[in-house]
């Protein structure tokens, strides 16, 4: 898509009633063969979820453009005002690749790989969070609603409150929030909690995440807590910060309509035909990340093939792995390990002209993904830890035929909603194998009953319901602190 490059006129002071801030803008700059550039919508759950929220509102989305150096001028894209924030090459390395993805991400995902702590990374994290806060403060109208997203911007709520105490501030956590025993490892645990407490309302994917945050405030800041609320401030400045589970969802109507189009349904048939019309088509769709359980999934498929519990030939496993954080060492190692494993499986079980595992290290558009979902007999969503995992909801929504089967890790936020999925502990390889076999071998009637229940759940709790609930909770007046300080701390 080509945006309307309508930059703000010099001296423009337009302010917005809704200000959304996230690490990234919802678009990426792409270069055509002729050297021209344009912006295209980015993949990812946040972009999909927030697009419908922003449409038709007097709002602005603040974020990094994805490129080092000066920020592009603000512009409009698909009816959304976008305001880029500049990051230098060093800030990308320290704030984003370093502190966000090599310090916070491991801690918040159960330390699947070791976290690294560097004071220079922390300094960059502080600096970038303050820069975002200054832009938010500049663009927010009096009394505006400010909605800050995710772990990259945990200090921004307090910075915004210092600059603009008149606005209403919400923060949403797209990833897990760790138990206090893990969170306590962070040398900067106190300022992170204090940064988050600048918000009026904090939304999390699961109740357990909200509870973890409240417990961390109680144990590490010695603040009074009660029923999902934290009391901050002293005397007349006391206020309540509320935390609750508000699980994110997807644009159900749009994806379901896309899946019903003749072009997508024809493409689904074409995909199966190109793979040799296998008896069973397994599908995995993930960002290339060590939290997603791709290695465990491949091991389970390999063992099932070796044991003869998966037909060979007759089974094809398609793994889409969207490129991610290629300059972080843990991610480079992961890619190497996965590619070696895929090669080993195909070397042992593939035949001339066909492969058992088709590994696709690239991104695909919505129509192609909808076709893949329709083509797959079994969807494997088996992360070791995930805040939500919208792929699970996308697969369920795209199955407008009520077909297919979803194998779902119990360590996803999605499992708390999609209880009729084939649930698994991905660390238990034998158990994962049994669940995959069950998803394949159960009767069509059983699979359809499971799928219908999940489809209804997702349809009833779509992205508009999620956004509406978050904004309603943010808009509620938390009122004065209610004396919980004198009664001591209470578990949430």
PDB file of C-alpha atoms in Angstrom, residues 100-399:
ATOM      1  CA  UNK A 100      14.316  -5.732  25.407  1.00  0.00           C
ATOM      2  CA  UNK A 101      15.182  -9.026  23.730  1.00  0.00           C
ATOM      3  CA  UNK A 102      18.257 -10.333  25.543  1.00  0.00           C
ATOM      4  CA  UNK A 103      17.374  -9.190  29.074  1.00  0.00           C
ATOM      5  CA  UNK A 104      13.610  -8.823  29.481  1.00  0.00           C
ATOM      6  CA  UNK A 105      12.402 -11.433  26.966  1.00  0.00           C
ATOM      7  CA  UNK A 106      14.256 -14.384  28.587  1.00  0.00           C
ATOM      8  CA  UNK A 107      13.198 -13.365  32.108  1.00  0.00           C
ATOM      9  CA  UNK A 108       9.564 -12.964  31.072  1.00  0.00           C
ATOM     10  CA  UNK A 109       9.601 -16.350  29.302  1.00  0.00           C
ATOM     11  CA  UNK A 110      10.801 -18.546  32.176  1.00  0.00           C
ATOM     12  CA  UNK A 111      14.523 -18.081  31.359  1.00  0.00           C
ATOM     13  CA  UNK A 112      14.402 -20.680  28.581  1.00  0.00           C
ATOM     14  CA  UNK A 113      17.744 -19.142  27.608  1.00  0.00           C
ATOM     15  CA  UNK A 114      19.912 -17.134  30.029  1.00  0.00           C
ATOM     16  CA  UNK A 115      19.240 -13.416  30.369  1.00  0.00           C
ATOM     17  CA  UNK A 116      22.093 -10.931  30.058  1.00  0.00           C
ATOM     18  CA  UNK A 117      22.403  -7.789  32.164  1.00  0.00           C
ATOM     19  CA  UNK A 118      24.328  -4.747  30.904  1.00  0.00           C
ATOM     20  CA  UNK A 119      24.114  -1.247  32.352  1.00  0.00           C
ATOM     21  CA  UNK A 120      24.622   0.333  28.929  1.00  0.00           C
ATOM     22  CA  UNK A 121      21.551  -1.544  27.679  1.00  0.00           C
ATOM     23  CA  UNK A 122      19.538  -0.273  30.631  1.00  0.00           C
ATOM     24  CA  UNK A 123      20.640   3.310  29.996  1.00  0.00           C
ATOM     25  CA  UNK A 124      19.464   3.046  26.387  1.00  0.00           C
ATOM     26  CA  UNK A 125      16.144   1.549  27.539  1.00  0.00           C
ATOM     27  CA  UNK A 126      15.589   4.513  29.858  1.00  0.00           C
ATOM     28  CA  UNK A 127      16.521   6.998  27.147  1.00  0.00           C
ATOM     29  CA  UNK A 128      14.236   5.533  24.494  1.00  0.00           C
ATOM     30  CA  UNK A 129      11.304   5.184  26.903  1.00  0.00           C
ATOM     31  CA  UNK A 130      11.684   8.836  27.832  1.00  0.00           C
ATOM     32  CA  UNK A 131      11.752   9.819  24.154  1.00  0.00           C
ATOM     33  CA  UNK A 132       8.505   7.940  23.519  1.00  0.00           C
ATOM     34  CA  UNK A 133       6.946   9.617  26.560  1.00  0.00           C
ATOM     35  CA  UNK A 134       7.902  13.076  25.307  1.00  0.00           C
ATOM     36  CA  UNK A 135       6.270  12.414  21.928  1.00  0.00           C
ATOM     37  CA  UNK A 136       3.158  11.046  23.650  1.00  0.00           C
ATOM     38  CA  UNK A 137       2.949  14.137  25.849  1.00  0.00           C
ATOM     39  CA  UNK A 138       3.297  16.404  22.820  1.00  0.00           C
ATOM     40  CA  UNK A 139       0.572  14.700  20.765  1.00  0.00           C
ATOM     41  CA  UNK A 140      -2.031  13.937  23.447  1.00  0.00           C
ATOM     42  CA  UNK A 141      -5.035  16.246  23.650  1.00  0.00           C
ATOM     43  CA  UNK A 142      -6.176  17.481  27.085  1.00  0.00           C
ATOM     44  CA  UNK A 143      -7.670  14.541  28.957  1.00  0.00           C
ATOM     45  CA  UNK A 144      -6.690  12.130  26.160  1.00  0.00           C
ATOM     46  CA  UNK A 145      -6.581   8.375  26.438  1.00  0.00           C
ATOM     47  CA  UNK A 146      -3.029   7.029  26.142  1.00  0.00           C
ATOM     48  CA  UNK A 147      -2.580   3.319  25.419  1.00  0.00           C
ATOM     49  CA  UNK A 148       1.011   2.073  25.727  1.00  0.00           C
ATOM     50  CA  UNK A 149       1.939  -1.425  24.597  1.00  0.00           C
ATOM     51  CA  UNK A 150       4.294  -4.120  25.733  1.00  0.00           C
ATOM     52  CA  UNK A 151       7.553  -4.855  27.463  1.00  0.00           C
ATOM     53  CA  UNK A 152       9.703  -2.462  25.418  1.00  0.00           C
ATOM     54  CA  UNK A 153       7.912   0.545  26.992  1.00  0.00           C
ATOM     55  CA  UNK A 154       7.536  -0.303  30.671  1.00  0.00           C
ATOM     56  CA  UNK A 155       9.026   2.978  31.901  1.00  0.00           C
ATOM     57  CA  UNK A 156       6.929   5.183  29.630  1.00  0.00           C
ATOM     58  CA  UNK A 157       3.733   5.260  31.778  1.00  0.00           C
ATOM     59  CA  UNK A 158       5.485   7.013  34.681  1.00  0.00           C
ATOM     60  CA  UNK A 159       7.345   9.375  32.355  1.00  0.00           C
ATOM     61  CA  UNK A 160       4.063  10.335  30.666  1.00  0.00           C
ATOM     62  CA  UNK A 161       2.370  10.888  34.030  1.00  0.00           C
ATOM     63  CA  UNK A 162       5.147  13.261  35.064  1.00  0.00           C
ATOM     64  CA  UNK A 163       4.743  15.240  31.833  1.00  0.00           C
ATOM     65  CA  UNK A 164       0.957  15.041  31.412  1.00  0.00           C
ATOM     66  CA  UNK A 165      -0.917  14.250  34.643  1.00  0.00           C
ATOM     67  CA  UNK A 166      -4.193  15.173  32.918  1.00  0.00           C
ATOM     68  CA  UNK A 167      -4.280  12.156  30.586  1.00  0.00           C
ATOM     69  CA  UNK A 168      -5.612   8.661  31.251  1.00  0.00           C
ATOM     70  CA  UNK A 169      -2.829   6.083  30.859  1.00  0.00           C
ATOM     71  CA  UNK A 170      -3.239   2.400  30.086  1.00  0.00           C
ATOM     72  CA  UNK A 171      -0.564  -0.218  29.435  1.00  0.00           C
ATOM     73  CA  UNK A 172      -1.056  -3.660  27.916  1.00  0.00           C
ATOM     74  CA  UNK A 173       1.334  -6.584  28.276  1.00  0.00           C
ATOM     75  CA  UNK A 174       1.404  -8.822  25.203  1.00  0.00           C
ATOM     76  CA  UNK A 175       3.795 -11.353  26.739  1.00  0.00           C
ATOM     77  CA  UNK A 176       3.748 -13.212  30.069  1.00  0.00           C
ATOM     78  CA  UNK A 177       4.585 -11.305  33.234  1.00  0.00           C
ATOM     79  CA  UNK A 178       6.905 -13.520  35.266  1.00  0.00           C
ATOM     80  CA  UNK A 179       6.564 -14.796  38.814  1.00  0.00           C
ATOM     81  CA  UNK A 180       8.311 -12.565  41.314  1.00  0.00           C
ATOM     82  CA  UNK A 181      11.038 -15.180  41.830  1.00  0.00           C
ATOM     83  CA  UNK A 182      12.125 -14.705  38.202  1.00  0.00           C
ATOM     84  CA  UNK A 183      11.375 -10.985  37.961  1.00  0.00           C
ATOM     85  CA  UNK A 184      13.503 -10.371  41.065  1.00  0.00           C
ATOM     86  CA  UNK A 185      16.628 -11.334  39.096  1.00  0.00           C
ATOM     87  CA  UNK A 186      16.451  -8.017  37.224  1.00  0.00           C
ATOM     88  CA  UNK A 187      18.858  -5.455  38.705  1.00  0.00           C
ATOM     89  CA  UNK A 188      16.379  -2.783  37.582  1.00  0.00           C
ATOM     90  CA  UNK A 189      13.256  -4.433  38.973  1.00  0.00           C
ATOM     91  CA  UNK A 190      12.216  -1.456  41.102  1.00  0.00           C
ATOM     92  CA  UNK A 191      12.315   1.239  38.393  1.00  0.00           C
ATOM     93  CA  UNK A 192      10.466  -1.076  35.999  1.00  0.00           C
ATOM     94  CA  UNK A 193       7.646  -1.574  38.503  1.00  0.00           C
ATOM     95  CA  UNK A 194       7.609   2.131  39.292  1.00  0.00           C
ATOM     96  CA  UNK A 195       7.427   2.885  35.570  1.00  0.00           C
ATOM     97  CA  UNK A 196       4.422   0.614  35.132  1.00  0.00           C
ATOM     98  CA  UNK A 197       2.708   2.119  38.168  1.00  0.00           C
ATOM     99  CA  UNK A 198       2.504   5.388  36.261  1.00  0.00           C
ATOM    100  CA  UNK A 199      -0.477   3.856  34.455  1.00  0.00           C
ATOM    101  CA  UNK A 200      -4.057   3.984  35.695  1.00  0.00           C
ATOM    102  CA  UNK A 201      -4.844   0.515  34.384  1.00  0.00           C
ATOM    103  CA  UNK A 202      -2.599  -2.399  33.392  1.00  0.00           C
ATOM    104  CA  UNK A 203      -3.957  -5.133  31.156  1.00  0.00           C
ATOM    105  CA  UNK A 204      -2.486  -8.638  30.984  1.00  0.00           C
ATOM    106  CA  UNK A 205      -3.201 -11.747  28.927  1.00  0.00           C
ATOM    107  CA  UNK A 206      -3.936 -14.006  31.903  1.00  0.00           C
ATOM    108  CA  UNK A 207      -5.078 -13.529  35.489  1.00  0.00           C
ATOM    109  CA  UNK A 208      -1.839 -15.197  36.588  1.00  0.00           C
ATOM    110  CA  UNK A 209       0.151 -12.437  34.876  1.00  0.00           C
ATOM    111  CA  UNK A 210      -1.833  -9.689  36.606  1.00  0.00           C
ATOM    112  CA  UNK A 211      -1.399 -11.496  39.915  1.00  0.00           C
ATOM    113  CA  UNK A 212       2.354 -11.795  39.318  1.00  0.00           C
ATOM    114  CA  UNK A 213       2.595  -8.043  38.777  1.00  0.00           C
ATOM    115  CA  UNK A 214       0.628  -7.213  41.912  1.00  0.00           C
ATOM    116  CA  UNK A 215       2.713  -9.620  44.005  1.00  0.00           C
ATOM    117  CA  UNK A 216       5.914  -8.071  42.660  1.00  0.00           C
ATOM    118  CA  UNK A 217       4.697  -4.613  43.731  1.00  0.00           C
ATOM    119  CA  UNK A 218       3.925  -5.925  47.195  1.00  0.00           C
ATOM    120  CA  UNK A 219       7.127  -7.884  47.724  1.00  0.00           C
ATOM    121  CA  UNK A 220       9.674  -5.710  45.924  1.00  0.00           C
ATOM    122  CA  UNK A 221       8.227  -2.226  46.536  1.00  0.00           C
ATOM    123  CA  UNK A 222       6.434  -2.978  49.817  1.00  0.00           C
ATOM    124  CA  UNK A 223       3.252  -1.387  48.493  1.00  0.00           C
ATOM    125  CA  UNK A 224      -0.220  -2.256  49.786  1.00  0.00           C
ATOM    126  CA  UNK A 225      -2.266  -4.404  47.409  1.00  0.00           C
ATOM    127  CA  UNK A 226      -5.835  -5.600  47.411  1.00  0.00           C
ATOM    128  CA  UNK A 227      -8.056  -7.342  44.865  1.00  0.00           C
ATOM    129  CA  UNK A 228      -5.903  -6.585  41.844  1.00  0.00           C
ATOM    130  CA  UNK A 229      -5.130  -3.033  42.965  1.00  0.00           C
ATOM    131  CA  UNK A 230      -1.909  -1.385  44.077  1.00  0.00           C
ATOM    132  CA  UNK A 231      -1.925   1.755  46.228  1.00  0.00           C
ATOM    133  CA  UNK A 232       0.743   4.273  45.223  1.00  0.00           C
ATOM    134  CA  UNK A 233       1.562   7.740  46.483  1.00  0.00           C
ATOM    135  CA  UNK A 234       1.369   9.333  49.913  1.00  0.00           C
ATOM    136  CA  UNK A 235      -1.400  11.251  51.640  1.00  0.00           C
ATOM    137  CA  UNK A 236      -3.511  13.366  49.308  1.00  0.00           C
ATOM    138  CA  UNK A 237      -1.605  12.043  46.286  1.00  0.00           C
ATOM    139  CA  UNK A 238      -2.613   8.430  46.887  1.00  0.00           C
ATOM    140  CA  UNK A 239      -4.210   6.644  43.960  1.00  0.00           C
ATOM    141  CA  UNK A 240      -5.077   3.097  42.968  1.00  0.00           C
ATOM    142  CA  UNK A 241      -3.492   1.345  40.008  1.00  0.00           C
ATOM    143  CA  UNK A 242      -5.611  -1.545  38.760  1.00  0.00           C
ATOM    144  CA  UNK A 243      -4.371  -4.715  37.035  1.00  0.00           C
ATOM    145  CA  UNK A 244      -6.563  -7.326  35.351  1.00  0.00           C
ATOM    146  CA  UNK A 245      -6.624  -9.961  32.637  1.00  0.00           C
ATOM    147  CA  UNK A 246      -7.902  -8.661  29.288  1.00  0.00           C
ATOM    148  CA  UNK A 247      -6.903 -11.374  26.786  1.00  0.00           C
ATOM    149  CA  UNK A 248      -6.248 -10.069  23.287  1.00  0.00           C
ATOM    150  CA  UNK A 249      -8.041 -11.410  20.224  1.00  0.00           C
ATOM    151  CA  UNK A 250      -8.276 -10.999  16.442  1.00  0.00           C
ATOM    152  CA  UNK A 251     -10.522  -9.436  13.800  1.00  0.00           C
ATOM    153  CA  UNK A 252     -12.761 -12.478  13.434  1.00  0.00           C
ATOM    154  CA  UNK A 253     -15.164 -11.159  10.809  1.00  0.00           C
ATOM    155  CA  UNK A 254     -12.421 -10.023   8.442  1.00  0.00           C
ATOM    156  CA  UNK A 255     -10.470 -13.295   8.562  1.00  0.00           C
ATOM    157  CA  UNK A 256     -13.582 -15.481   8.309  1.00  0.00           C
ATOM    158  CA  UNK A 257     -14.775 -13.523   5.283  1.00  0.00           C
ATOM    159  CA  UNK A 258     -11.350 -13.917   3.686  1.00  0.00           C
ATOM    160  CA  UNK A 259     -11.357 -17.669   4.318  1.00  0.00           C
ATOM    161  CA  UNK A 260     -14.723 -17.981   2.566  1.00  0.00           C
ATOM    162  CA  UNK A 261     -13.554 -16.354  -0.660  1.00  0.00           C
ATOM    163  CA  UNK A 262     -13.293 -18.669  -3.681  1.00  0.00           C
ATOM    164  CA  UNK A 263      -9.714 -17.545  -4.290  1.00  0.00           C
ATOM    165  CA  UNK A 264      -8.531 -18.570  -0.815  1.00  0.00           C
ATOM    166  CA  UNK A 265     -10.401 -21.871  -0.900  1.00  0.00           C
ATOM    167  CA  UNK A 266      -8.943 -22.642  -4.325  1.00  0.00           C
ATOM    168  CA  UNK A 267      -5.484 -21.779  -3.023  1.00  0.00           C
ATOM    169  CA  UNK A 268      -5.974 -24.186  -0.089  1.00  0.00           C
ATOM    170  CA  UNK A 269      -6.710 -27.005  -2.536  1.00  0.00           C
ATOM    171  CA  UNK A 270      -3.721 -25.990  -4.619  1.00  0.00           C
ATOM    172  CA  UNK A 271      -1.438 -26.125  -1.555  1.00  0.00           C
ATOM    173  CA  UNK A 272      -2.508 -29.671  -0.752  1.00  0.00           C
ATOM    174  CA  UNK A 273      -2.093 -30.683  -4.385  1.00  0.00           C
ATOM    175  CA  UNK A 274       1.416 -29.183  -4.532  1.00  0.00           C
ATOM    176  CA  UNK A 275       2.355 -31.255  -1.482  1.00  0.00           C
ATOM    177  CA  UNK A 276       1.150 -34.471  -3.101  1.00  0.00           C
ATOM    178  CA  UNK A 277      -2.299 -34.511  -1.436  1.00  0.00           C
ATOM    179  CA  UNK A 278      -0.999 -36.087   1.778  1.00  0.00           C
ATOM    180  CA  UNK A 279      -3.189 -38.154   4.079  1.00  0.00           C
ATOM    181  CA  UNK A 280      -2.243 -35.771   6.892  1.00  0.00           C
ATOM    182  CA  UNK A 281      -1.005 -32.202   6.576  1.00  0.00           C
ATOM    183  CA  UNK A 282       0.454 -30.826   9.812  1.00  0.00           C
ATOM    184  CA  UNK A 283       1.102 -27.092  10.104  1.00  0.00           C
ATOM    185  CA  UNK A 284       3.153 -24.892  12.403  1.00  0.00           C
ATOM    186  CA  UNK A 285       3.224 -21.094  12.081  1.00  0.00           C
ATOM    187  CA  UNK A 286       5.528 -19.176  14.388  1.00  0.00           C
ATOM    188  CA  UNK A 287       7.949 -16.355  14.643  1.00  0.00           C
ATOM    189  CA  UNK A 288      11.420 -17.920  14.734  1.00  0.00           C
ATOM    190  CA  UNK A 289      11.871 -17.805  18.503  1.00  0.00           C
ATOM    191  CA  UNK A 290      13.142 -20.238  21.123  1.00  0.00           C
ATOM    192  CA  UNK A 291       9.930 -19.789  23.137  1.00  0.00           C
ATOM    193  CA  UNK A 292       7.778 -21.268  20.357  1.00  0.00           C
ATOM    194  CA  UNK A 293       8.753 -24.897  20.878  1.00  0.00           C
ATOM    195  CA  UNK A 294       9.671 -25.541  17.230  1.00  0.00           C
ATOM    196  CA  UNK A 295      12.536 -27.885  18.148  1.00  0.00           C
ATOM    197  CA  UNK A 296      10.298 -29.920  20.465  1.00  0.00           C
ATOM    198  CA  UNK A 297       7.654 -30.117  17.745  1.00  0.00           C
ATOM    199  CA  UNK A 298      10.154 -31.359  15.161  1.00  0.00           C
ATOM    200  CA  UNK A 299      11.458 -33.960  17.584  1.00  0.00           C
ATOM    201  CA  UNK A 300       7.943 -35.277  18.183  1.00  0.00           C
ATOM    202  CA  UNK A 301       7.220 -35.508  14.439  1.00  0.00           C
ATOM    203  CA  UNK A 302      10.568 -37.215  13.809  1.00  0.00           C
ATOM    204  CA  UNK A 303       9.929 -39.846  16.474  1.00  0.00           C
ATOM    205  CA  UNK A 304       6.384 -40.479  15.249  1.00  0.00           C
ATOM    206  CA  UNK A 305       7.712 -41.079  11.742  1.00  0.00           C
ATOM    207  CA  UNK A 306      10.417 -43.403  13.044  1.00  0.00           C
ATOM    208  CA  UNK A 307       7.890 -45.335  15.129  1.00  0.00           C
ATOM    209  CA  UNK A 308       5.507 -45.632  12.190  1.00  0.00           C
ATOM    210  CA  UNK A 309       2.725 -43.813  14.031  1.00  0.00           C
ATOM    211  CA  UNK A 310       2.679 -41.169  11.291  1.00  0.00           C
ATOM    212  CA  UNK A 311       2.213 -42.446   7.754  1.00  0.00           C
ATOM    213  CA  UNK A 312       5.352 -42.343   5.630  1.00  0.00           C
ATOM    214  CA  UNK A 313       4.752 -41.502   2.886  1.00  0.00           C
ATOM    215  CA  UNK A 314       1.434 -39.785   3.525  1.00  0.00           C
ATOM    216  CA  UNK A 315       2.392 -37.159   6.114  1.00  0.00           C
ATOM    217  CA  UNK A 316       3.723 -33.681   5.386  1.00  0.00           C
ATOM    218  CA  UNK A 317       4.632 -31.152   8.054  1.00  0.00           C
ATOM    219  CA  UNK A 318       4.794 -27.514   6.903  1.00  0.00           C
ATOM    220  CA  UNK A 319       6.616 -25.224   9.325  1.00  0.00           C
ATOM    221  CA  UNK A 320       6.429 -21.496   8.629  1.00  0.00           C
ATOM    222  CA  UNK A 321       9.057 -19.648  10.683  1.00  0.00           C
ATOM    223  CA  UNK A 322       8.870 -15.876  10.284  1.00  0.00           C
ATOM    224  CA  UNK A 323      12.369 -14.323  10.468  1.00  0.00           C
ATOM    225  CA  UNK A 324      13.049 -12.657  13.797  1.00  0.00           C
ATOM    226  CA  UNK A 325      15.886 -10.876  15.623  1.00  0.00           C
ATOM    227  CA  UNK A 326      18.580 -12.278  13.383  1.00  0.00           C
ATOM    228  CA  UNK A 327      21.335 -10.261  15.080  1.00  0.00           C
ATOM    229  CA  UNK A 328      20.703 -11.808  18.526  1.00  0.00           C
ATOM    230  CA  UNK A 329      22.997 -14.793  19.035  1.00  0.00           C
ATOM    231  CA  UNK A 330      20.351 -17.069  20.600  1.00  0.00           C
ATOM    232  CA  UNK A 331      18.188 -16.616  17.500  1.00  0.00           C
ATOM    233  CA  UNK A 332      21.028 -17.335  15.096  1.00  0.00           C
ATOM    234  CA  UNK A 333      21.787 -20.547  16.964  1.00  0.00           C
ATOM    235  CA  UNK A 334      18.119 -21.526  16.952  1.00  0.00           C
ATOM    236  CA  UNK A 335      17.844 -21.093  13.194  1.00  0.00           C
ATOM    237  CA  UNK A 336      20.926 -23.267  12.650  1.00  0.00           C
ATOM    238  CA  UNK A 337      19.587 -26.028  14.917  1.00  0.00           C
ATOM    239  CA  UNK A 338      16.160 -26.056  13.265  1.00  0.00           C
ATOM    240  CA  UNK A 339      17.573 -26.170   9.751  1.00  0.00           C
ATOM    241  CA  UNK A 340      19.871 -29.058  10.703  1.00  0.00           C
ATOM    242  CA  UNK A 341      16.959 -30.972  12.214  1.00  0.00           C
ATOM    243  CA  UNK A 342      14.776 -30.418   9.144  1.00  0.00           C
ATOM    244  CA  UNK A 343      17.602 -31.656   6.942  1.00  0.00           C
ATOM    245  CA  UNK A 344      18.072 -34.757   9.067  1.00  0.00           C
ATOM    246  CA  UNK A 345      14.357 -35.637   9.026  1.00  0.00           C
ATOM    247  CA  UNK A 346      14.072 -35.162   5.278  1.00  0.00           C
ATOM    248  CA  UNK A 347      17.290 -37.078   4.722  1.00  0.00           C
ATOM    249  CA  UNK A 348      15.867 -40.075   6.573  1.00  0.00           C
ATOM    250  CA  UNK A 349      12.194 -40.034   5.590  1.00  0.00           C
ATOM    251  CA  UNK A 350      11.744 -38.053   2.355  1.00  0.00           C
ATOM    252  CA  UNK A 351      11.539 -39.600  -1.081  1.00  0.00           C
ATOM    253  CA  UNK A 352      12.595 -38.326  -4.492  1.00  0.00           C
ATOM    254  CA  UNK A 353      10.340 -35.448  -5.510  1.00  0.00           C
ATOM    255  CA  UNK A 354       8.811 -34.925  -2.072  1.00  0.00           C
ATOM    256  CA  UNK A 355       9.817 -33.879   1.423  1.00  0.00           C
ATOM    257  CA  UNK A 356       8.369 -34.768   4.795  1.00  0.00           C
ATOM    258  CA  UNK A 357       9.075 -31.394   6.408  1.00  0.00           C
ATOM    259  CA  UNK A 358       8.673 -28.237   4.329  1.00  0.00           C
ATOM    260  CA  UNK A 359      10.449 -25.476   6.223  1.00  0.00           C
ATOM    261  CA  UNK A 360       9.623 -21.920   5.129  1.00  0.00           C
ATOM    262  CA  UNK A 361      11.751 -19.193   6.706  1.00  0.00           C
ATOM    263  CA  UNK A 362       9.716 -16.253   5.440  1.00  0.00           C
ATOM    264  CA  UNK A 363       6.554 -14.227   5.987  1.00  0.00           C
ATOM    265  CA  UNK A 364       3.255 -14.582   4.116  1.00  0.00           C
ATOM    266  CA  UNK A 365       0.272 -12.333   3.574  1.00  0.00           C
ATOM    267  CA  UNK A 366      -3.123 -12.824   5.169  1.00  0.00           C
ATOM    268  CA  UNK A 367      -4.670 -14.557   2.163  1.00  0.00           C
ATOM    269  CA  UNK A 368      -1.880 -17.114   1.915  1.00  0.00           C
ATOM    270  CA  UNK A 369      -2.051 -17.762   5.659  1.00  0.00           C
ATOM    271  CA  UNK A 370      -5.819 -18.255   5.492  1.00  0.00           C
ATOM    272  CA  UNK A 371      -5.291 -20.787   2.694  1.00  0.00           C
ATOM    273  CA  UNK A 372      -2.653 -22.627   4.731  1.00  0.00           C
ATOM    274  CA  UNK A 373      -5.014 -22.794   7.706  1.00  0.00           C
ATOM    275  CA  UNK A 374      -7.773 -24.228   5.512  1.00  0.00           C
ATOM    276  CA  UNK A 375      -5.386 -26.758   3.990  1.00  0.00           C
ATOM    277  CA  UNK A 376      -4.016 -28.107   7.277  1.00  0.00           C
ATOM    278  CA  UNK A 377      -5.558 -31.135   8.963  1.00  0.00           C
ATOM    279  CA  UNK A 378      -3.798 -30.433  12.263  1.00  0.00           C
ATOM    280  CA  UNK A 379      -2.435 -27.116  13.536  1.00  0.00           C
ATOM    281  CA  UNK A 380       0.470 -27.440  16.004  1.00  0.00           C
ATOM    282  CA  UNK A 381       0.614 -24.444  18.381  1.00  0.00           C
ATOM    283  CA  UNK A 382       3.036 -25.706  20.999  1.00  0.00           C
ATOM    284  CA  UNK A 383       5.062 -22.848  22.541  1.00  0.00           C
ATOM    285  CA  UNK A 384       7.039 -23.434  25.716  1.00  0.00           C
ATOM    286  CA  UNK A 385       5.649 -20.107  26.978  1.00  0.00           C
ATOM    287  CA  UNK A 386       3.462 -17.543  25.227  1.00  0.00           C
ATOM    288  CA  UNK A 387       1.418 -14.582  26.356  1.00  0.00           C
ATOM    289  CA  UNK A 388      -1.514 -15.419  24.075  1.00  0.00           C
ATOM    290  CA  UNK A 389      -0.603 -16.834  20.628  1.00  0.00           C
ATOM    291  CA  UNK A 390      -3.020 -15.375  18.135  1.00  0.00           C
ATOM    292  CA  UNK A 391      -2.122 -18.023  15.535  1.00  0.00           C
ATOM    293  CA  UNK A 392      -4.336 -20.429  17.470  1.00  0.00           C
ATOM    294  CA  UNK A 393      -7.269 -18.028  17.201  1.00  0.00           C
ATOM    295  CA  UNK A 394      -6.534 -17.348  13.544  1.00  0.00           C
ATOM    296  CA  UNK A 395      -6.574 -21.050  12.703  1.00  0.00           C
ATOM    297  CA  UNK A 396      -9.868 -21.596  14.497  1.00  0.00           C
ATOM    298  CA  UNK A 397     -11.422 -18.563  12.817  1.00  0.00           C
ATOM    299  CA  UNK A 398     -10.226 -19.534   9.332  1.00  0.00           C
ATOM    300  CA  UNK A 399     -11.789 -23.001   9.650  1.00  0.00           C
TER     301      UNK A 399
END
